[in-house]
Amino acid sequence: MANHSATKKSVRKTTSRNERNRYQGKTTRNAIRDFKVLDTKAAALEGLPKLASKIDKLAKRGIIHKNKAANLKSKLTRAALSLEK
């Protein structure tokens, strides 16, 4: 365990950041899961910008890699466009 006050503070900060990052990542994964079950093209295209924004924020904050974010957005866009009506 940490003995110095600066190290104790570092542990506190790391713990809170870890919780925040896990929450944001899980929230986005749930949003992706909900997006994948949409069955109409109009609903998918309506929700896509918000989901892409969430993914971009994760990449900006370093929670996921920028290439992973790009791959996710590409897959979701292709899935949305392939839906019928």
CSV table of C-alpha atoms in Angstrom, one decimal:
chain,number,residue,atom,x,y,z
A,1,MET,CA,0.0,0.0,0.0
A,2,ALA,CA,1.1,3.6,-0.6
A,3,ASN,CA,3.0,5.3,2.2
A,4,HIS,CA,3.5,8.8,0.8
A,5,SER,CA,0.7,11.3,0.6
A,6,ALA,CA,1.3,11.9,-3.1
A,7,THR,CA,1.2,8.2,-3.8
A,8,LYS,CA,-2.1,7.9,-1.8
A,9,LYS,CA,-3.5,10.8,-3.9
A,10,SER,CA,-2.4,9.1,-7.1
A,11,VAL,CA,-4.2,5.9,-6.1
A,12,ARG,CA,-7.4,7.8,-5.4
A,13,LYS,CA,-7.2,9.6,-8.7
A,14,THR,CA,-6.5,6.4,-10.6
A,15,THR,CA,-9.4,4.7,-9.0
A,16,SER,CA,-11.8,7.4,-9.8
A,17,ARG,CA,-10.6,7.7,-13.4
A,18,ASN,CA,-10.8,3.9,-13.8
A,19,GLU,CA,-14.5,4.0,-12.6
A,20,ARG,CA,-15.3,6.8,-14.9
A,21,ASN,CA,-13.7,5.2,-17.9
A,22,ARG,CA,-15.4,1.8,-17.2
A,23,TYR,CA,-18.7,3.6,-16.9
A,24,GLN,CA,-18.3,5.5,-20.2
A,25,GLY,CA,-17.1,2.4,-22.0
A,26,LYS,CA,-19.9,0.2,-20.7
A,27,THR,CA,-22.5,2.9,-21.6
A,28,THR,CA,-21.2,3.1,-25.1
A,29,ARG,CA,-21.2,-0.7,-25.5
A,30,ASN,CA,-24.8,-0.8,-24.3
A,31,ALA,CA,-25.7,1.9,-26.9
A,32,ILE,CA,-24.0,-0.2,-29.6
A,33,ARG,CA,-25.9,-3.3,-28.5
A,34,ASP,CA,-29.2,-1.3,-28.7
A,35,PHE,CA,-28.3,0.1,-32.1
A,36,LYS,CA,-27.6,-3.3,-33.5
A,37,VAL,CA,-31.1,-4.5,-32.8
A,38,LEU,CA,-32.8,-1.7,-34.7
A,39,ASP,CA,-34.7,-3.0,-37.7
A,40,THR,CA,-35.6,0.1,-39.6
A,41,LYS,CA,-33.2,2.1,-41.7
A,42,ALA,CA,-34.7,5.5,-40.6
A,43,ALA,CA,-34.3,4.7,-36.9
A,44,ALA,CA,-30.7,3.5,-37.5
A,45,LEU,CA,-29.7,6.6,-39.5
A,46,GLU,CA,-31.3,8.8,-36.9
A,47,GLY,CA,-29.4,7.3,-34.0
A,48,LEU,CA,-26.1,6.9,-35.8
A,49,PRO,CA,-24.7,10.5,-35.3
A,50,LYS,CA,-25.2,10.3,-31.5
A,51,LEU,CA,-23.6,6.9,-31.3
A,52,ALA,CA,-20.7,8.1,-33.5
A,53,SER,CA,-20.2,11.0,-31.2
A,54,LYS,CA,-20.0,8.8,-28.1
A,55,ILE,CA,-17.4,6.6,-29.8
A,56,ASP,CA,-15.4,9.7,-30.8
A,57,LYS,CA,-15.4,10.9,-27.2
A,58,LEU,CA,-14.1,7.6,-26.0
A,59,ALA,CA,-11.3,7.8,-28.6
A,60,LYS,CA,-10.5,11.4,-27.7
A,61,ARG,CA,-10.2,10.5,-24.0
A,62,GLY,CA,-8.0,7.5,-24.7
A,63,ILE,CA,-10.5,4.9,-23.5
A,64,ILE,CA,-10.4,3.2,-26.8
A,65,HIS,CA,-7.9,3.5,-29.7
A,66,LYS,CA,-8.7,5.9,-32.5
A,67,ASN,CA,-8.5,3.1,-35.1
A,68,LYS,CA,-10.9,1.0,-33.1
A,69,ALA,CA,-13.3,3.9,-33.0
A,70,ALA,CA,-13.0,4.3,-36.8
A,71,ASN,CA,-13.6,0.6,-37.3
A,72,LEU,CA,-16.6,0.6,-35.0
A,73,LYS,CA,-18.2,3.7,-36.8
A,74,SER,CA,-17.5,2.1,-40.2
A,75,LYS,CA,-19.2,-1.2,-39.3
A,76,LEU,CA,-22.2,0.5,-37.7
A,77,THR,CA,-22.6,2.8,-40.7
A,78,ARG,CA,-22.5,-0.1,-43.1
A,79,ALA,CA,-25.0,-2.0,-41.0
A,80,ALA,CA,-27.3,0.9,-40.9
A,81,LEU,CA,-27.1,1.5,-44.7
A,82,SER,CA,-27.7,-2.2,-45.4
A,83,LEU,CA,-31.1,-2.2,-43.6
A,84,GLU,CA,-34.2,-2.2,-45.7
A,85,LYS,CA,-36.7,0.6,-45.2
